[in-house]
Amino acid sequence: MKDSLMALGMFLMGILVGVSGWLPVDALPADLTEWLLYALVVQIGVELGAGGNLRRIAGSFSLRTLVLPLATITGTLAFTAVAGMVLGGWSLADYMAVGSGMGYYSLSSVLIIDMKSDAMGVSTATQLGVLAVMVNIIREMTALVCGPWLARVFGRYAPTAAAGVTSMDVTLPMIVRSTGQEMFPIALMHGMVLEVSVPLLVTLFAGL
Amino acid sequence: MRILLLLAISIGAGVLLKNVRHLRYLHHTSTWTVWLLLLAFGFTLGSNEAIVRDFLHFGLTAFAVAFAGVAGSVLAAWGVRMVIDKKRTK
């Protein structure tokens, strides 16, 4: 609990400092987050390698690891559909296209703007693309900040499912830290399957 | 791809360095790195005027759709865990 609260506190403090303008935008190196992510990946990688469990971890790759990405896709689409019906404003297919991003904000927004521009005009399509960026950034941040809490309440697969595509890169260190090294191959496979499925799903729903 | 490559190299380095005693501190340093990463992520988002403006415009809808996606996937994952754990305990 302490780790989750600390993570949330740090994230909110960062937003507050950024919005308030206490620190100039260029006070920190532009690629600081990238280098911190690399530093985190190196630490997690060395920990994994030095842990002596590599053979057991590699052995846990199986067809069963495909069940989790399928569950993530099904759960995300089902609940996004319900949210779309309640919220209104956009069509159900538009909401499904946005939700299908599964954390992959760059690709999903570009695909949505590209595919929707002819049907709804560039301006409206761009708004939907911006919504896709927002939704998928919030998903990634929620997975990063709430991962340890989700693992405790909903079990070891929950942080991976919440992370979506990012379970294979940005949120992978957090997943391994909060759920154990055994989740490493499952999170990796999960991210890879979703990375393939995102363009297919976004294209499918944006084309409806 | 770069992250996966870095991860593979780091795992190799970990295998070679597994007898180094100081590696036990990695658990603490990685916790602090996560916190610093979130602080930097927050600053990057908060200092980007376009993101803040879009957020004020779409924020509520974006939060609702994002949380719906997270809730749906987490509940589905919870179901997967129940099925797999039940099979294991039989």
mmCIF file of C-alpha atoms in Angstrom:
data_model
loop_
_atom_site.group_PDB
_atom_site.id
_atom_site.type_symbol
_atom_site.label_atom_id
_atom_site.label_comp_id
_atom_site.label_asym_id
_atom_site.label_seq_id
_atom_site.Cartn_x
_atom_site.Cartn_y
_atom_site.Cartn_z
ATOM 1 C CA MET A 1 0.000 0.000 0.000
ATOM 2 C CA LYS A 2 2.832 2.361 0.931
ATOM 3 C CA ASP A 3 4.485 1.814 -2.471
ATOM 4 C CA SER A 4 1.231 2.547 -4.364
ATOM 5 C CA LEU A 5 0.579 5.724 -2.355
ATOM 6 C CA MET A 6 4.151 6.888 -2.830
ATOM 7 C CA ALA A 7 3.897 6.209 -6.598
ATOM 8 C CA LEU A 8 0.617 8.125 -6.830
ATOM 9 C CA GLY A 9 2.052 10.974 -4.723
ATOM 10 C CA MET A 10 5.144 11.293 -6.918
ATOM 11 C CA PHE A 11 3.055 11.284 -10.105
ATOM 12 C CA LEU A 12 0.647 13.941 -8.785
ATOM 13 C CA MET A 13 3.533 16.042 -7.485
ATOM 14 C CA GLY A 14 5.143 15.910 -10.945
ATOM 15 C CA ILE A 15 1.901 17.082 -12.568
ATOM 16 C CA LEU A 16 1.502 19.858 -9.987
ATOM 17 C CA VAL A 17 5.060 21.138 -10.485
ATOM 18 C CA GLY A 18 4.588 20.974 -14.280
ATOM 19 C CA VAL A 19 1.229 22.793 -14.318
ATOM 20 C CA SER A 20 2.286 25.431 -11.767
ATOM 21 C CA GLY A 21 5.337 26.451 -13.784
ATOM 22 C CA TRP A 22 7.565 26.426 -10.649
ATOM 23 C CA LEU A 23 10.175 24.708 -12.766
ATOM 24 C CA PRO A 24 10.743 25.867 -16.349
ATOM 25 C CA VAL A 25 9.818 23.274 -18.999
ATOM 26 C CA ASP A 26 13.453 22.879 -19.999
ATOM 27 C CA ALA A 27 14.666 22.546 -16.391
ATOM 28 C CA LEU A 28 14.885 18.783 -16.858
ATOM 29 C CA PRO A 29 16.504 17.032 -19.824
ATOM 30 C CA ALA A 30 13.901 16.320 -22.532
ATOM 31 C CA ASP A 31 14.706 12.600 -22.570
ATOM 32 C CA LEU A 32 14.925 12.169 -18.775
ATOM 33 C CA THR A 33 11.933 9.781 -18.607
ATOM 34 C CA GLU A 34 13.487 7.653 -21.342
ATOM 35 C CA TRP A 35 16.805 7.366 -19.436
ATOM 36 C CA LEU A 36 15.044 6.632 -16.154
ATOM 37 C CA LEU A 37 13.092 3.888 -17.934
ATOM 38 C CA TYR A 38 16.334 2.444 -19.310
ATOM 39 C CA ALA A 39 17.890 2.576 -15.825
ATOM 40 C CA LEU A 40 14.864 0.719 -14.450
ATOM 41 C CA VAL A 41 14.989 -1.913 -17.204
ATOM 42 C CA VAL A 42 18.710 -2.525 -16.522
ATOM 43 C CA GLN A 43 18.091 -2.957 -12.778
ATOM 44 C CA ILE A 44 15.173 -5.350 -13.331
ATOM 45 C CA GLY A 45 17.163 -7.263 -15.975
ATOM 46 C CA VAL A 46 20.205 -7.679 -13.713
ATOM 47 C CA GLU A 47 17.928 -8.769 -10.849
ATOM 48 C CA LEU A 48 16.282 -11.347 -13.136
ATOM 49 C CA GLY A 49 19.626 -12.644 -14.380
ATOM 50 C CA ALA A 50 21.194 -12.829 -10.930
ATOM 51 C CA GLY A 51 18.109 -14.454 -9.379
ATOM 52 C CA GLY A 52 18.984 -17.902 -10.765
ATOM 53 C CA ASN A 53 15.406 -18.644 -11.872
ATOM 54 C CA LEU A 54 15.901 -18.150 -15.612
ATOM 55 C CA ARG A 55 15.323 -21.786 -16.605
ATOM 56 C CA ARG A 56 12.096 -21.954 -14.604
ATOM 57 C CA ILE A 57 10.930 -18.625 -16.061
ATOM 58 C CA ALA A 58 11.673 -19.716 -19.642
ATOM 59 C CA GLY A 59 9.799 -22.977 -18.969
ATOM 60 C CA SER A 60 6.626 -21.112 -18.091
ATOM 61 C CA PHE A 61 6.121 -20.017 -21.727
ATOM 62 C CA SER A 62 3.163 -22.049 -23.001
ATOM 63 C CA LEU A 63 -0.034 -21.820 -25.001
ATOM 64 C CA ARG A 64 -1.795 -20.995 -21.729
ATOM 65 C CA THR A 65 -0.008 -17.646 -21.685
ATOM 66 C CA LEU A 66 -2.203 -16.688 -24.657
ATOM 67 C CA VAL A 67 -5.320 -16.842 -22.470
ATOM 68 C CA LEU A 68 -4.450 -13.619 -20.643
ATOM 69 C CA PRO A 69 -4.149 -11.332 -23.719
ATOM 70 C CA LEU A 70 -7.444 -12.738 -25.010
ATOM 71 C CA ALA A 71 -9.061 -11.986 -21.655
ATOM 72 C CA THR A 72 -7.598 -8.464 -21.695
ATOM 73 C CA ILE A 73 -9.023 -7.791 -25.162
ATOM 74 C CA THR A 74 -12.454 -9.220 -24.275
ATOM 75 C CA GLY A 75 -12.705 -7.373 -20.950
ATOM 76 C CA THR A 76 -11.494 -4.069 -22.392
ATOM 77 C CA LEU A 77 -13.902 -4.150 -25.331
ATOM 78 C CA ALA A 78 -16.899 -5.238 -23.235
ATOM 79 C CA PHE A 79 -16.438 -2.519 -20.601
ATOM 80 C CA THR A 80 -15.543 0.143 -23.185
ATOM 81 C CA ALA A 81 -18.803 -0.648 -24.984
ATOM 82 C CA VAL A 82 -20.749 -0.163 -21.745
ATOM 83 C CA ALA A 83 -18.930 3.125 -21.031
ATOM 84 C CA GLY A 84 -19.656 4.294 -24.589
ATOM 85 C CA MET A 85 -23.365 3.537 -24.230
ATOM 86 C CA VAL A 86 -23.537 5.458 -20.942
ATOM 87 C CA LEU A 87 -21.448 8.456 -22.073
ATOM 88 C CA GLY A 88 -22.911 9.030 -25.557
ATOM 89 C CA GLY A 89 -21.566 11.849 -27.733
ATOM 90 C CA TRP A 90 -19.594 9.557 -30.037
ATOM 91 C CA SER A 91 -20.794 6.382 -31.730
ATOM 92 C CA LEU A 92 -20.246 3.029 -30.014
ATOM 93 C CA ALA A 93 -17.771 2.035 -32.768
ATOM 94 C CA ASP A 94 -15.777 5.251 -32.114
ATOM 95 C CA TYR A 95 -15.508 4.430 -28.411
ATOM 96 C CA MET A 96 -14.486 0.851 -29.263
ATOM 97 C CA ALA A 97 -11.770 2.174 -31.638
ATOM 98 C CA VAL A 98 -10.460 4.435 -28.840
ATOM 99 C CA GLY A 99 -10.565 1.631 -26.247
ATOM 100 C CA SER A 100 -8.849 -0.795 -28.639
ATOM 101 C CA GLY A 101 -5.651 1.234 -28.260
ATOM 102 C CA MET A 102 -4.922 -0.784 -25.057
ATOM 103 C CA GLY A 103 -2.285 1.773 -24.008
ATOM 104 C CA TYR A 104 -0.721 2.144 -27.479
ATOM 105 C CA TYR A 105 -1.554 5.853 -27.739
ATOM 106 C CA SER A 106 0.715 6.828 -30.626
ATOM 107 C CA LEU A 107 -0.422 4.188 -33.106
ATOM 108 C CA SER A 108 -4.109 4.160 -32.148
ATOM 109 C CA SER A 109 -4.526 7.952 -32.414
ATOM 110 C CA VAL A 110 -2.747 8.148 -35.790
ATOM 111 C CA LEU A 111 -4.849 5.275 -37.169
ATOM 112 C CA ILE A 112 -8.079 6.825 -35.890
ATOM 113 C CA ILE A 113 -7.348 10.280 -37.342
ATOM 114 C CA ASP A 114 -6.275 8.740 -40.643
ATOM 115 C CA MET A 115 -9.293 6.463 -40.991
ATOM 116 C CA LYS A 116 -11.947 8.838 -39.660
ATOM 117 C CA SER A 117 -10.924 12.031 -41.500
ATOM 118 C CA ASP A 118 -12.888 11.179 -44.656
ATOM 119 C CA ALA A 119 -16.039 10.131 -42.817
ATOM 120 C CA MET A 120 -16.282 12.845 -40.119
ATOM 121 C CA GLY A 121 -13.896 15.592 -41.296
ATOM 122 C CA VAL A 122 -10.329 16.283 -40.177
ATOM 123 C CA SER A 123 -11.320 18.441 -37.191
ATOM 124 C CA THR A 124 -13.715 15.914 -35.622
ATOM 125 C CA ALA A 125 -11.390 13.011 -36.427
ATOM 126 C CA THR A 126 -8.536 14.886 -34.713
ATOM 127 C CA GLN A 127 -10.708 15.355 -31.610
ATOM 128 C CA LEU A 128 -11.346 11.608 -31.539
ATOM 129 C CA GLY A 129 -7.606 11.041 -31.996
ATOM 130 C CA VAL A 130 -6.864 13.360 -29.056
ATOM 131 C CA LEU A 131 -9.391 11.414 -26.959
ATOM 132 C CA ALA A 132 -7.547 8.209 -27.932
ATOM 133 C CA VAL A 133 -4.230 9.722 -26.778
ATOM 134 C CA MET A 134 -5.765 10.798 -23.448
ATOM 135 C CA VAL A 135 -7.499 7.467 -22.793
ATOM 136 C CA ASN A 136 -4.397 5.435 -23.537
ATOM 137 C CA ILE A 137 -2.031 7.695 -21.547
ATOM 138 C CA ILE A 138 -4.406 7.443 -18.561
ATOM 139 C CA ARG A 139 -4.456 3.643 -18.979
ATOM 140 C CA GLU A 140 -0.655 3.464 -18.973
ATOM 141 C CA MET A 141 -0.353 5.771 -15.961
ATOM 142 C CA THR A 142 -3.076 3.899 -14.068
ATOM 143 C CA ALA A 143 -1.210 0.636 -14.646
ATOM 144 C CA LEU A 144 2.079 2.186 -13.480
ATOM 145 C CA VAL A 145 0.664 3.870 -10.394
ATOM 146 C CA CYS A 146 -1.926 1.280 -9.311
ATOM 147 C CA GLY A 147 -0.082 -1.892 -10.423
ATOM 148 C CA PRO A 148 1.015 -3.060 -6.952
ATOM 149 C CA TRP A 149 -2.467 -2.387 -5.532
ATOM 150 C CA LEU A 150 -4.175 -4.207 -8.429
ATOM 151 C CA ALA A 151 -1.885 -7.211 -7.850
ATOM 152 C CA ARG A 152 -2.863 -7.371 -4.180
ATOM 153 C CA VAL A 153 -6.609 -7.037 -4.747
ATOM 154 C CA PHE A 154 -7.199 -8.813 -8.081
ATOM 155 C CA GLY A 155 -4.258 -11.198 -8.268
ATOM 156 C CA ARG A 156 -0.978 -11.438 -10.122
ATOM 157 C CA TYR A 157 -2.398 -11.161 -13.660
ATOM 158 C CA ALA A 158 -4.211 -7.856 -13.007
ATOM 159 C CA PRO A 159 -1.291 -5.390 -13.483
ATOM 160 C CA THR A 160 -0.386 -7.064 -16.790
ATOM 161 C CA ALA A 161 -3.984 -6.880 -18.037
ATOM 162 C CA ALA A 162 -4.301 -3.229 -16.964
ATOM 163 C CA ALA A 163 -1.016 -2.346 -18.676
ATOM 164 C CA GLY A 164 -2.227 -3.563 -22.082
ATOM 165 C CA VAL A 165 0.443 -3.289 -24.783
ATOM 166 C CA THR A 166 2.863 -1.598 -22.385
ATOM 167 C CA SER A 167 3.255 -4.839 -20.390
ATOM 168 C CA MET A 168 6.143 -5.659 -22.757
ATOM 169 C CA ASP A 169 8.056 -2.392 -22.240
ATOM 170 C CA VAL A 170 7.181 0.650 -20.093
ATOM 171 C CA THR A 171 5.260 -1.160 -17.348
ATOM 172 C CA LEU A 172 7.210 -4.462 -17.512
ATOM 173 C CA PRO A 173 9.586 -3.511 -14.663
ATOM 174 C CA MET A 174 6.637 -2.555 -12.422
ATOM 175 C CA ILE A 175 4.845 -5.823 -13.257
ATOM 176 C CA VAL A 176 7.904 -7.927 -12.408
ATOM 177 C CA ARG A 177 8.436 -5.966 -9.192
ATOM 178 C CA SER A 178 4.852 -6.203 -7.978
ATOM 179 C CA THR A 179 3.968 -9.751 -9.081
ATOM 180 C CA GLY A 180 7.244 -11.648 -9.148
ATOM 181 C CA GLN A 181 9.731 -12.844 -11.756
ATOM 182 C CA GLU A 182 7.425 -15.699 -12.881
ATOM 183 C CA MET A 183 5.186 -13.093 -14.521
ATOM 184 C CA PHE A 184 8.003 -11.917 -16.808
ATOM 185 C CA PRO A 185 7.297 -14.266 -19.787
ATOM 186 C CA ILE A 186 3.524 -13.891 -19.407
ATOM 187 C CA ALA A 187 3.726 -10.074 -19.419
ATOM 188 C CA LEU A 188 6.094 -10.161 -22.393
ATOM 189 C CA MET A 189 3.835 -12.488 -24.409
ATOM 190 C CA HIS A 190 0.786 -10.433 -23.382
ATOM 191 C CA GLY A 191 2.325 -7.219 -24.738
ATOM 192 C CA MET A 192 3.429 -8.875 -27.967
ATOM 193 C CA VAL A 193 -0.006 -10.364 -28.712
ATOM 194 C CA LEU A 194 -1.706 -7.038 -27.976
ATOM 195 C CA GLU A 195 0.797 -5.146 -30.131
ATOM 196 C CA VAL A 196 -0.339 -7.246 -33.092
ATOM 197 C CA SER A 197 -4.027 -6.991 -32.200
ATOM 198 C CA VAL A 198 -4.173 -3.182 -31.653
ATOM 199 C CA PRO A 199 -3.844 -2.110 -35.317
ATOM 200 C CA LEU A 200 -6.302 -4.833 -36.347
ATOM 201 C CA LEU A 201 -8.927 -3.866 -33.747
ATOM 202 C CA VAL A 202 -8.552 -0.093 -34.187
ATOM 203 C CA THR A 203 -8.830 -0.471 -37.969
ATOM 204 C CA LEU A 204 -11.860 -2.737 -37.584
ATOM 205 C CA PHE A 205 -13.793 -0.358 -35.286
ATOM 206 C CA ALA A 206 -12.673 2.873 -36.985
ATOM 207 C CA GLY A 207 -13.905 1.415 -40.284
ATOM 208 C CA LEU A 208 -17.449 0.722 -39.009
ATOM 209 C CA MET B 1 12.532 -3.119 -29.323
ATOM 210 C CA ARG B 2 15.348 -1.104 -27.693
ATOM 211 C CA ILE B 3 13.910 -1.888 -24.261
ATOM 212 C CA LEU B 4 13.741 -5.628 -24.989
ATOM 213 C CA LEU B 5 17.350 -5.586 -26.251
ATOM 214 C CA LEU B 6 18.498 -3.699 -23.149
ATOM 215 C CA LEU B 7 16.572 -6.163 -20.975
ATOM 216 C CA ALA B 8 18.242 -9.149 -22.670
ATOM 217 C CA ILE B 9 21.720 -7.608 -22.202
ATOM 218 C CA SER B 10 20.931 -6.777 -18.545
ATOM 219 C CA ILE B 11 19.759 -10.324 -17.858
ATOM 220 C CA GLY B 12 23.053 -11.582 -19.324
ATOM 221 C CA ALA B 13 24.973 -9.129 -17.116
ATOM 222 C CA GLY B 14 22.964 -10.335 -14.099
ATOM 223 C CA VAL B 15 23.918 -13.967 -14.798
ATOM 224 C CA LEU B 16 27.606 -12.986 -14.967
ATOM 225 C CA LEU B 17 27.426 -10.779 -11.844
ATOM 226 C CA LYS B 18 25.248 -13.024 -9.666
ATOM 227 C CA ASN B 19 27.932 -13.418 -7.010
ATOM 228 C CA VAL B 20 28.315 -9.660 -6.473
ATOM 229 C CA ARG B 21 26.917 -8.907 -3.000
ATOM 230 C CA HIS B 22 25.813 -5.340 -3.746
ATOM 231 C CA LEU B 23 23.173 -6.604 -6.199
ATOM 232 C CA ARG B 24 20.806 -7.125 -3.242
ATOM 233 C CA TYR B 25 20.392 -3.327 -3.104
ATOM 234 C CA LEU B 26 18.856 -3.343 -6.595
ATOM 235 C CA HIS B 27 15.413 -3.956 -5.138
ATOM 236 C CA HIS B 28 15.588 -0.631 -3.251
ATOM 237 C CA THR B 29 17.202 1.354 -6.057
ATOM 238 C CA SER B 30 14.610 0.120 -8.575
ATOM 239 C CA THR B 31 11.798 1.250 -6.238
ATOM 240 C CA TRP B 32 13.288 4.754 -6.164
ATOM 241 C CA THR B 33 13.778 4.687 -9.932
ATOM 242 C CA VAL B 34 10.035 3.896 -10.383
ATOM 243 C CA TRP B 35 9.146 6.865 -8.147
ATOM 244 C CA LEU B 36 11.518 9.208 -10.001
ATOM 245 C CA LEU B 37 10.137 7.959 -13.312
ATOM 246 C CA LEU B 38 6.576 8.751 -12.225
ATOM 247 C CA LEU B 39 7.667 12.182 -10.962
ATOM 248 C CA ALA B 40 9.287 12.899 -14.349
ATOM 249 C CA PHE B 41 6.250 11.513 -16.244
ATOM 250 C CA GLY B 42 3.970 13.769 -14.196
ATOM 251 C CA PHE B 43 6.171 16.803 -14.848
ATOM 252 C CA THR B 44 6.285 16.048 -18.594
ATOM 253 C CA LEU B 45 2.482 15.798 -18.760
ATOM 254 C CA GLY B 46 1.816 18.779 -16.462
ATOM 255 C CA SER B 47 4.207 21.112 -18.288
ATOM 256 C CA ASN B 48 2.745 20.316 -21.716
ATOM 257 C CA GLU B 49 0.102 23.006 -22.288
ATOM 258 C CA ALA B 50 -1.539 21.142 -25.186
ATOM 259 C CA ILE B 51 -2.023 18.008 -23.087
ATOM 260 C CA VAL B 52 -3.385 20.026 -20.131
ATOM 261 C CA ARG B 53 -5.789 21.920 -22.436
ATOM 262 C CA ASP B 54 -7.010 18.714 -24.124
ATOM 263 C CA PHE B 55 -7.342 17.160 -20.714
ATOM 264 C CA LEU B 56 -9.600 19.960 -19.488
ATOM 265 C CA HIS B 57 -11.735 19.435 -22.596
ATOM 266 C CA PHE B 58 -11.869 15.627 -22.751
ATOM 267 C CA GLY B 59 -10.750 14.749 -19.226
ATOM 268 C CA LEU B 60 -13.926 13.273 -17.810
ATOM 269 C CA THR B 61 -14.739 11.227 -20.923
ATOM 270 C CA ALA B 62 -11.109 10.099 -21.200
ATOM 271 C CA PHE B 63 -11.031 9.031 -17.543
ATOM 272 C CA ALA B 64 -14.315 7.137 -17.894
ATOM 273 C CA VAL B 65 -13.239 5.240 -21.033
ATOM 274 C CA ALA B 66 -9.752 4.525 -19.645
ATOM 275 C CA PHE B 67 -11.094 3.228 -16.329
ATOM 276 C CA ALA B 68 -13.704 1.128 -18.128
ATOM 277 C CA GLY B 69 -10.935 -0.505 -20.173
ATOM 278 C CA VAL B 70 -8.764 -1.087 -17.105
ATOM 279 C CA ALA B 71 -11.708 -2.419 -15.058
ATOM 280 C CA GLY B 72 -12.812 -4.785 -17.834
ATOM 281 C CA SER B 73 -9.337 -6.190 -18.404
ATOM 282 C CA VAL B 74 -8.582 -6.509 -14.681
ATOM 283 C CA LEU B 75 -11.857 -8.359 -14.013
ATOM 284 C CA ALA B 76 -11.205 -10.665 -16.993
ATOM 285 C CA ALA B 77 -7.682 -11.309 -15.654
ATOM 286 C CA TRP B 78 -9.142 -12.049 -12.228
ATOM 287 C CA GLY B 79 -11.441 -14.611 -13.906
ATOM 288 C CA VAL B 80 -8.439 -16.190 -15.673
ATOM 289 C CA ARG B 81 -6.620 -16.461 -12.347
ATOM 290 C CA MET B 82 -9.606 -18.101 -10.664
ATOM 291 C CA VAL B 83 -9.852 -20.729 -13.450
ATOM 292 C CA ILE B 84 -6.094 -21.447 -13.555
ATOM 293 C CA ASP B 85 -5.699 -21.561 -9.757
ATOM 294 C CA LYS B 86 -8.751 -23.798 -9.416
ATOM 295 C CA LYS B 87 -7.276 -26.227 -11.967
ATOM 296 C CA ARG B 88 -3.939 -26.205 -10.109
ATOM 297 C CA THR B 89 -5.491 -26.985 -6.723
ATOM 298 C CA LYS B 90 -7.539 -29.930 -8.090
#
